[in-house]
Amino acid sequence: MGTFRVFKSLVKDSLDVITQGSLKYHIWMGVLTFVMLVGMYCYSIQIEEGLSVTGMHDRVSWGLYISNFTFLVGVAAAAVMLVMPTYILKDVDFKQAVLIGEGLAVAALIMCLAFVVADMGGPSVLWHMIPGIGVFNFPNSMLTWDVIVLNGYLFINITVPFYILFRHYQGKEAKSKVYVPGAMLSVFWAVGIHLVTAFLYQGLQARPFWNNALLGPRFLASAFAAGPALIILILAAIRSSTDFKIADKTIHKISVIVVVAAQINLIMLGSELFKEFYAPTHHSESAYYLFFGLHGKNALVPWIWTSICLNLLATAMLTIHKLRNNFKVLYFSCFILFIAIWIDKGFGLIIPGFIPGPYGKIAEYTPTAIEIGVTLGIWSLGAFIFTILAKTSIAIETGRLRYKTKELVKKGHYDQNLVDADK
């Protein structure tokens, strides 16, 4: 009963925290809520009329939804780059950012699942994936492996931070023997969710564009570049808008992770381009369509070259130590690197796999307004969830949210400084 009472108090106090804030905070949450409502409206149209309202068709059956799903799996996996040095290597410089990274992983995984549901047409078909009721087809199907690893990683990233925050809320230290095993498991699980997603594409023999041995490793490299880059941007926003102190050293260390991963990602990209264009075969037509267009069809060409240019520019600026130490340059570099990898792992990976079709026909894909509305709604959902998680975590970590202080206040035995800190 004591634990339940503390949990009930935590829920109540968290609701108080997330419903209070500055004018900017309320505007931010209001905008996210509005975009989510627009997304729900677009999704209601899709449920009523079916996937025919999207730009997908029998030739290109995966589009904007799966493109975002693939990218967000990498964002979720990137939390491991903060978890490992904090919980396992005991690097205190990463400690301030690790809960933010795990909160981002939770939000990204929820968005991943939402994009899968949207791509399936509606939640009513999910029963097919329930073991014993539907056709789960484990372990033969890579899709079932993906379901397991994504939900398992979501469970780990909810339980480990919750335990730590729950202990801190009571004014106690979290026991390392409880959370460290979960943290170590999350390190291997993070690699697993991205490799399994890569294997899902690699295992489709009819799509030679994805039959690439470097697909899995490049998934990891791009994830460990884009994810920490987003974390740096989020930490910058938190530093400027809250009293949560994040040291410069923390951001500088994360930026080293970003630049190394971005460099490895570019090396792998160069290797893929050599393989496709040095001795091309008919299996290289998807790559030709992506980079140069085929038979007058070139919808993706501007996208992929924009991605490559932004990728090269960001990596070059991050590689130069003097530029990377300038926070304005660092933030700009992280932003364009994030956009570059979003394009590359989205439109640059998913769509060309279907073009040209098995009989050589080129049927291009363009997302509709309904797809874009649903996509923006899901991204807003993720931002909304992350904001709630981050605001609560920051309140607990800074000491503004404490269970014991409130209990002492009720009994009339308290330190006025602690009461002021709770306000």
Coordinates of C-alpha atoms in Angstrom, one line a residue:
M1 CA 0.0 0.0 0.0
G2 CA 2.9 2.3 0.7
T3 CA 4.3 2.0 -2.8
F4 CA 0.8 2.5 -4.3
R5 CA 0.4 5.7 -2.2
V6 CA 3.7 7.0 -3.5
F7 CA 2.8 6.2 -7.0
K8 CA -0.6 7.9 -6.7
S9 CA 1.1 10.9 -5.3
L10 CA 3.6 10.9 -8.2
V11 CA 0.8 10.8 -10.8
K12 CA -1.0 13.7 -9.1
D13 CA 2.2 15.8 -8.7
S14 CA 3.2 15.0 -12.4
L15 CA -0.2 16.2 -13.6
D16 CA 0.3 19.4 -11.6
V17 CA 3.7 19.9 -13.2
I18 CA 2.7 19.3 -16.8
T19 CA -0.4 21.5 -16.6
Q20 CA 1.6 24.5 -15.4
G21 CA 4.3 26.5 -17.2
S22 CA 5.1 29.7 -19.0
L23 CA 3.2 31.2 -21.9
K24 CA 5.6 29.7 -24.4
Y25 CA 5.1 26.2 -22.9
H26 CA 1.3 26.5 -23.2
I27 CA 1.5 27.8 -26.8
W28 CA 3.8 24.9 -27.6
M29 CA 1.5 22.3 -26.1
G30 CA -1.5 24.0 -27.8
V31 CA 0.1 23.9 -31.2
L32 CA 1.0 20.2 -30.7
T33 CA -2.6 19.5 -29.7
F34 CA -4.0 21.3 -32.7
V35 CA -1.7 19.4 -35.1
M36 CA -2.7 16.1 -33.4
L37 CA -6.4 16.9 -33.9
V38 CA -5.7 17.6 -37.6
G39 CA -3.9 14.3 -37.8
M40 CA -6.8 12.5 -36.2
Y41 CA -9.2 14.0 -38.7
C42 CA -7.0 12.9 -41.6
Y43 CA -6.7 9.5 -40.1
S44 CA -10.5 9.3 -39.8
I45 CA -10.8 9.9 -43.5
Q46 CA -8.2 7.2 -44.2
I47 CA -10.2 4.7 -42.0
E48 CA -13.5 5.6 -43.7
E49 CA -12.2 5.5 -47.3
G50 CA -9.2 3.2 -47.0
L51 CA -5.6 3.5 -48.1
S52 CA -6.8 4.7 -51.5
V53 CA -6.7 8.2 -50.1
T54 CA -2.9 7.9 -49.8
G55 CA -0.3 8.1 -52.6
M56 CA 0.5 4.4 -52.2
H57 CA -0.6 1.9 -54.8
D58 CA 0.0 -1.6 -55.9
R59 CA 3.5 -0.7 -57.2
V60 CA 4.7 1.3 -54.2
S61 CA 3.0 -0.2 -51.2
W62 CA 5.3 1.5 -48.6
G63 CA 5.5 5.2 -48.5
L64 CA 5.7 8.1 -46.0
Y65 CA 4.5 6.0 -43.0
I66 CA 7.1 3.3 -43.3
S67 CA 9.8 5.8 -44.2
N68 CA 9.2 7.6 -40.9
F69 CA 9.0 4.3 -39.1
T70 CA 12.4 3.3 -40.4
F71 CA 14.0 6.6 -39.4
L72 CA 12.4 6.7 -35.9
V73 CA 13.7 3.2 -35.1
G74 CA 17.1 4.7 -35.4
V75 CA 16.2 7.7 -33.2
A76 CA 15.0 5.3 -30.5
A77 CA 18.1 3.1 -30.7
A78 CA 20.3 6.2 -30.3
A79 CA 19.5 6.4 -26.6
V80 CA 22.0 3.6 -26.1
M81 CA 24.8 6.0 -26.8
L82 CA 23.9 7.8 -23.6
V83 CA 22.8 4.8 -21.6
M84 CA 26.1 2.9 -22.0
P85 CA 28.5 5.6 -20.8
T86 CA 26.2 6.6 -18.0
Y87 CA 25.1 3.3 -16.4
I88 CA 27.8 1.0 -17.5
L89 CA 31.0 3.1 -17.9
K90 CA 30.0 5.5 -15.0
D91 CA 30.7 8.7 -17.0
V92 CA 29.1 11.4 -15.0
D93 CA 29.1 13.9 -17.9
F94 CA 26.4 11.9 -19.6
K95 CA 24.3 11.5 -16.5
Q96 CA 22.4 14.8 -17.0
A97 CA 21.3 13.8 -20.5
V98 CA 20.5 10.1 -20.1
L99 CA 17.0 10.4 -18.9
I100 CA 16.2 12.9 -21.7
G101 CA 17.6 10.4 -24.2
E102 CA 15.5 7.6 -22.8
G103 CA 12.4 9.8 -22.8
L104 CA 13.1 10.5 -26.5
A105 CA 13.4 6.7 -27.1
V106 CA 10.0 6.1 -25.6
A107 CA 8.4 8.9 -27.7
A108 CA 10.2 7.6 -30.8
L109 CA 9.0 4.0 -30.2
I110 CA 5.4 5.1 -29.7
M111 CA 5.6 7.0 -33.0
C112 CA 7.1 3.9 -34.7
L113 CA 4.1 1.8 -33.5
A114 CA 1.7 4.6 -34.6
F115 CA 3.2 4.7 -38.1
V116 CA 2.9 0.9 -38.4
V117 CA -0.8 1.1 -37.4
A118 CA -1.4 3.9 -39.9
D119 CA 0.3 1.9 -42.7
M120 CA -1.8 -1.1 -42.0
G121 CA -4.9 0.9 -42.7
G122 CA -6.3 0.9 -39.2
P123 CA -6.1 -0.6 -35.7
S124 CA -8.8 -3.2 -36.5
V125 CA -6.2 -5.4 -38.3
L126 CA -3.8 -5.6 -35.4
W127 CA -5.5 -8.8 -34.2
H128 CA -3.6 -10.6 -36.9
M129 CA -0.4 -10.0 -35.0
I130 CA -1.7 -11.4 -31.7
P131 CA -0.2 -14.8 -30.9
G132 CA -2.8 -17.5 -30.6
I133 CA -5.6 -15.4 -32.1
G134 CA -4.0 -14.2 -35.4
V135 CA -1.2 -15.6 -37.5
F136 CA 1.9 -14.5 -35.6
N137 CA 4.2 -16.8 -37.6
F138 CA 7.1 -16.8 -35.1
P139 CA 10.0 -17.3 -35.6
N140 CA 9.8 -17.6 -39.4
S141 CA 8.6 -14.1 -40.1
M142 CA 11.0 -11.2 -39.6
L143 CA 8.0 -8.9 -39.1
T144 CA 7.1 -10.8 -35.8
W145 CA 10.8 -10.4 -34.7
D146 CA 10.4 -6.7 -35.3
V147 CA 7.2 -6.5 -33.2
I148 CA 9.0 -8.3 -30.4
V149 CA 12.1 -6.2 -30.3
L150 CA 10.3 -2.9 -30.6
N151 CA 7.8 -3.6 -27.8
G152 CA 10.6 -5.1 -25.7
Y153 CA 12.8 -2.1 -26.1
L154 CA 9.8 0.2 -25.3
F155 CA 9.2 -1.8 -22.1
I156 CA 12.9 -1.5 -21.1
N157 CA 13.0 2.3 -21.8
I158 CA 9.9 2.8 -19.7
T159 CA 10.8 0.7 -16.7
V160 CA 14.4 1.6 -16.1
P161 CA 13.9 5.4 -16.1
F162 CA 10.7 5.1 -14.2
Y163 CA 12.4 3.1 -11.4
I164 CA 15.2 5.7 -11.1
L165 CA 12.7 8.6 -11.1
F166 CA 10.4 6.9 -8.7
R167 CA 13.3 6.5 -6.2
H168 CA 14.5 10.0 -6.7
Y169 CA 10.9 11.3 -6.2
Q170 CA 11.1 9.7 -2.7
G171 CA 14.5 11.3 -2.0
K172 CA 16.3 7.9 -2.3
E173 CA 19.1 6.8 -4.5
A174 CA 18.3 4.2 -7.1
K175 CA 19.9 0.8 -6.5
S176 CA 22.4 0.0 -9.3
K177 CA 21.8 -3.8 -8.9
V178 CA 18.2 -3.2 -9.9
Y179 CA 18.6 -0.9 -12.9
V180 CA 22.0 -1.7 -14.3
P181 CA 21.0 -5.2 -15.6
G182 CA 18.1 -3.5 -17.5
A183 CA 20.5 -0.8 -18.8
M184 CA 22.9 -3.4 -20.1
L185 CA 20.1 -5.3 -21.7
S186 CA 19.0 -2.2 -23.4
V187 CA 22.4 -1.7 -25.0
F188 CA 22.1 -5.0 -26.9
W189 CA 18.4 -4.6 -27.5
A190 CA 19.0 -1.2 -29.1
V191 CA 21.4 -2.8 -31.6
G192 CA 18.8 -5.5 -32.1
I193 CA 15.9 -3.3 -33.0
H194 CA 17.8 -1.7 -35.8
L195 CA 19.4 -4.8 -37.1
V196 CA 16.1 -6.7 -37.1
T197 CA 14.5 -3.8 -39.0
A198 CA 17.4 -3.9 -41.5
F199 CA 17.0 -7.7 -41.9
L200 CA 13.3 -7.2 -42.6
Y201 CA 14.3 -5.3 -45.7
Q202 CA 17.3 -7.4 -46.6
G203 CA 15.2 -10.6 -46.5
L204 CA 13.0 -9.5 -49.4
Q205 CA 14.6 -11.2 -52.3
A206 CA 12.4 -9.5 -54.9
R207 CA 13.8 -6.1 -53.9
P208 CA 17.5 -6.1 -54.9
F209 CA 17.9 -2.4 -53.8
W210 CA 17.7 -3.6 -50.2
N211 CA 19.8 -6.8 -50.7
N212 CA 22.9 -5.1 -49.4
A213 CA 25.2 -6.5 -46.7
L214 CA 26.0 -3.0 -45.4
L215 CA 22.3 -2.2 -44.8
G216 CA 22.4 -3.2 -41.1
P217 CA 25.7 -1.6 -40.2
R218 CA 24.7 1.6 -42.1
F219 CA 21.4 1.6 -40.2
L220 CA 23.3 1.7 -37.0
A221 CA 25.8 4.4 -38.1
S222 CA 23.1 6.7 -39.4
A223 CA 21.0 6.1 -36.2
F224 CA 24.0 7.0 -33.9
A225 CA 24.4 10.2 -35.9
A226 CA 20.8 11.4 -36.2
G227 CA 19.6 10.4 -32.8
P228 CA 22.4 12.1 -30.7
A229 CA 22.1 15.1 -33.1
L230 CA 18.5 15.4 -32.1
I231 CA 19.3 15.0 -28.5
I232 CA 21.8 17.9 -28.7
L233 CA 19.1 20.1 -30.2
I234 CA 16.7 19.1 -27.4
L235 CA 19.3 19.7 -24.7
A236 CA 19.9 23.2 -26.2
A237 CA 16.2 23.9 -26.0
I238 CA 16.1 22.7 -22.4
R239 CA 19.1 24.7 -21.4
S240 CA 17.5 27.9 -22.7
S241 CA 14.0 27.4 -21.4
T242 CA 14.4 25.6 -18.0
D243 CA 16.6 25.7 -14.9
F244 CA 17.9 22.2 -15.7
K245 CA 21.7 22.6 -15.8
I246 CA 23.4 20.8 -18.6
A247 CA 27.1 21.3 -18.7
D248 CA 28.9 22.3 -21.9
K249 CA 31.1 19.2 -21.5
T250 CA 28.0 16.9 -21.8
I251 CA 27.0 18.4 -25.2
H252 CA 30.6 18.4 -26.4
K253 CA 30.9 14.7 -25.6
I254 CA 27.7 13.8 -27.4
S255 CA 28.9 15.9 -30.4
V256 CA 31.9 13.6 -30.7
I257 CA 29.6 10.6 -31.0
V258 CA 27.7 12.4 -33.7
V259 CA 30.7 13.3 -35.8
V260 CA 32.3 9.8 -35.6
A261 CA 29.0 8.1 -36.5
A262 CA 28.4 10.6 -39.4
Q263 CA 31.9 9.9 -40.8
I264 CA 31.3 6.2 -40.7
N265 CA 27.9 6.7 -42.3
L266 CA 29.5 8.6 -45.2
I267 CA 32.2 5.9 -45.7
M268 CA 29.5 3.3 -46.0
L269 CA 27.5 5.5 -48.4
G270 CA 30.6 5.8 -50.6
S271 CA 31.0 2.0 -50.5
E272 CA 27.3 1.5 -51.6
L273 CA 27.7 4.0 -54.4
F274 CA 30.8 2.2 -55.7
K275 CA 29.0 -1.1 -55.6
E276 CA 26.0 0.2 -57.5
F277 CA 27.7 2.3 -60.2
Y278 CA 31.2 0.9 -60.8
A279 CA 30.0 -2.4 -62.3
P280 CA 26.2 -1.8 -62.7
T281 CA 23.8 -4.6 -63.5
H282 CA 20.0 -4.5 -64.1
H283 CA 19.7 -4.7 -60.3
S284 CA 21.2 -1.2 -60.2
E285 CA 18.2 0.4 -61.8
S286 CA 16.7 1.4 -58.4
A287 CA 19.8 3.3 -57.6
Y288 CA 19.9 4.9 -61.0
Y289 CA 16.3 6.0 -60.5
L290 CA 17.1 7.5 -57.1
F291 CA 20.3 9.4 -58.1
F292 CA 19.8 10.2 -61.7
G293 CA 16.2 9.3 -62.7
L294 CA 15.0 6.7 -65.3
H295 CA 13.1 7.3 -68.5
G296 CA 12.2 10.9 -67.5
K297 CA 11.0 9.9 -64.0
N298 CA 13.1 11.7 -61.4
A299 CA 10.9 12.7 -58.5
L300 CA 13.4 11.6 -55.9
V301 CA 16.6 13.0 -57.5
P302 CA 16.4 16.5 -55.9
W303 CA 15.7 14.9 -52.5
I304 CA 18.6 12.5 -52.4
W305 CA 21.1 15.1 -53.7
T306 CA 19.9 17.6 -51.1
S307 CA 20.4 14.9 -48.5
I308 CA 24.0 14.1 -49.6
C309 CA 24.9 17.8 -49.8
L310 CA 23.5 18.5 -46.3
N311 CA 25.2 15.3 -45.0
L312 CA 28.6 16.3 -46.4
L313 CA 28.3 19.9 -45.1
A314 CA 27.2 18.9 -41.6
T315 CA 29.9 16.2 -41.3
A316 CA 32.6 18.6 -42.5
M317 CA 31.6 21.3 -40.0
L318 CA 31.4 18.8 -37.2
T319 CA 34.8 17.3 -38.1
I320 CA 36.6 20.7 -37.7
H321 CA 37.2 20.9 -33.9
K322 CA 37.0 24.7 -33.8
L323 CA 33.7 24.9 -35.6
R324 CA 32.2 22.1 -33.5
N325 CA 33.1 23.9 -30.3
N326 CA 31.0 26.9 -31.5
F327 CA 27.5 26.1 -30.2
K328 CA 25.7 28.0 -33.0
V329 CA 27.6 26.1 -35.6
L330 CA 27.1 22.8 -33.7
Y331 CA 23.3 23.3 -33.5
F332 CA 23.1 24.2 -37.1
S333 CA 25.2 21.2 -38.1
C334 CA 23.1 18.8 -36.0
F335 CA 19.9 20.2 -37.5
I336 CA 20.9 19.8 -41.2
L337 CA 22.5 16.4 -40.4
F338 CA 19.2 15.3 -38.9
I339 CA 17.2 16.4 -42.0
A340 CA 19.8 14.8 -44.3
I341 CA 19.5 11.4 -42.6
W342 CA 15.7 11.7 -42.4
I343 CA 15.6 12.1 -46.2
D344 CA 18.2 9.4 -46.8
K345 CA 16.6 6.7 -44.5
G346 CA 13.1 7.6 -45.6
F347 CA 12.5 8.5 -49.3
G348 CA 16.1 7.5 -50.2
L349 CA 15.7 4.0 -48.9
I350 CA 12.1 2.9 -48.9
I351 CA 10.6 4.3 -52.2
P352 CA 13.4 3.2 -54.6
G353 CA 13.1 -0.4 -53.4
F354 CA 9.8 -0.5 -55.3
I355 CA 10.9 1.3 -58.4
P356 CA 11.1 -0.1 -61.1
G357 CA 8.6 -2.8 -60.5
P358 CA 9.2 -6.6 -61.2
Y359 CA 8.3 -6.1 -64.8
G360 CA 10.3 -2.9 -65.3
K361 CA 7.4 -0.4 -65.0
I362 CA 8.2 2.9 -63.3
A363 CA 5.3 4.1 -61.1
E364 CA 6.3 7.0 -59.0
Y365 CA 5.0 7.8 -55.5
T366 CA 3.9 11.2 -54.1
P367 CA 2.4 11.4 -50.6
T368 CA -1.1 13.0 -50.4
A369 CA -2.3 15.7 -48.0
I370 CA -4.0 13.0 -46.0
E371 CA -0.7 11.1 -45.5
I372 CA 1.1 14.3 -44.6
G373 CA -1.6 15.3 -42.1
V374 CA -1.4 11.9 -40.4
T375 CA 2.4 12.0 -40.4
L376 CA 2.5 15.5 -38.8
G377 CA -0.1 14.3 -36.3
I378 CA 2.0 11.4 -35.2
W379 CA 5.2 13.5 -35.0
S380 CA 3.2 15.9 -32.8
L381 CA 2.0 13.0 -30.6
G382 CA 5.6 12.0 -30.1
A383 CA 6.7 15.6 -29.3
F384 CA 3.7 15.9 -26.9
I385 CA 4.6 12.7 -25.0
F386 CA 8.3 13.6 -24.9
T387 CA 7.5 17.1 -23.5
I388 CA 5.4 15.5 -20.7
L389 CA 8.1 13.0 -19.9
A390 CA 10.9 15.6 -20.0
K391 CA 9.1 18.1 -17.9
T392 CA 8.3 15.6 -15.2
S393 CA 11.8 14.2 -15.2
I394 CA 13.4 17.6 -14.9
A395 CA 11.1 18.5 -12.0
I396 CA 12.2 15.4 -10.1
E397 CA 15.9 15.6 -11.0
T398 CA 16.0 19.3 -9.9
G399 CA 14.3 18.5 -6.6
R400 CA 11.1 20.5 -7.2
L401 CA 9.1 17.3 -7.0
R402 CA 9.6 15.3 -3.8
Y403 CA 7.2 12.9 -2.0
K404 CA 8.9 13.1 1.4
T405 CA 8.8 16.9 1.5
K406 CA 5.1 16.9 1.1
E407 CA 4.6 14.3 3.8
L408 CA 6.7 16.4 6.2
V409 CA 4.7 19.5 5.3
K410 CA 1.5 17.7 6.3
K411 CA 2.9 16.7 9.7
G412 CA 4.1 20.3 10.3
H413 CA 7.8 19.3 10.4
Y414 CA 9.5 20.9 7.5
D415 CA 12.3 23.0 6.3
Q416 CA 11.0 26.2 4.7
N417 CA 13.7 26.0 2.0
L418 CA 12.3 22.6 0.9
V419 CA 8.8 23.9 0.8
D420 CA 9.9 26.8 -1.4
A421 CA 11.7 24.4 -3.7
D422 CA 8.5 22.4 -4.1
K423 CA 6.6 25.5 -5.3

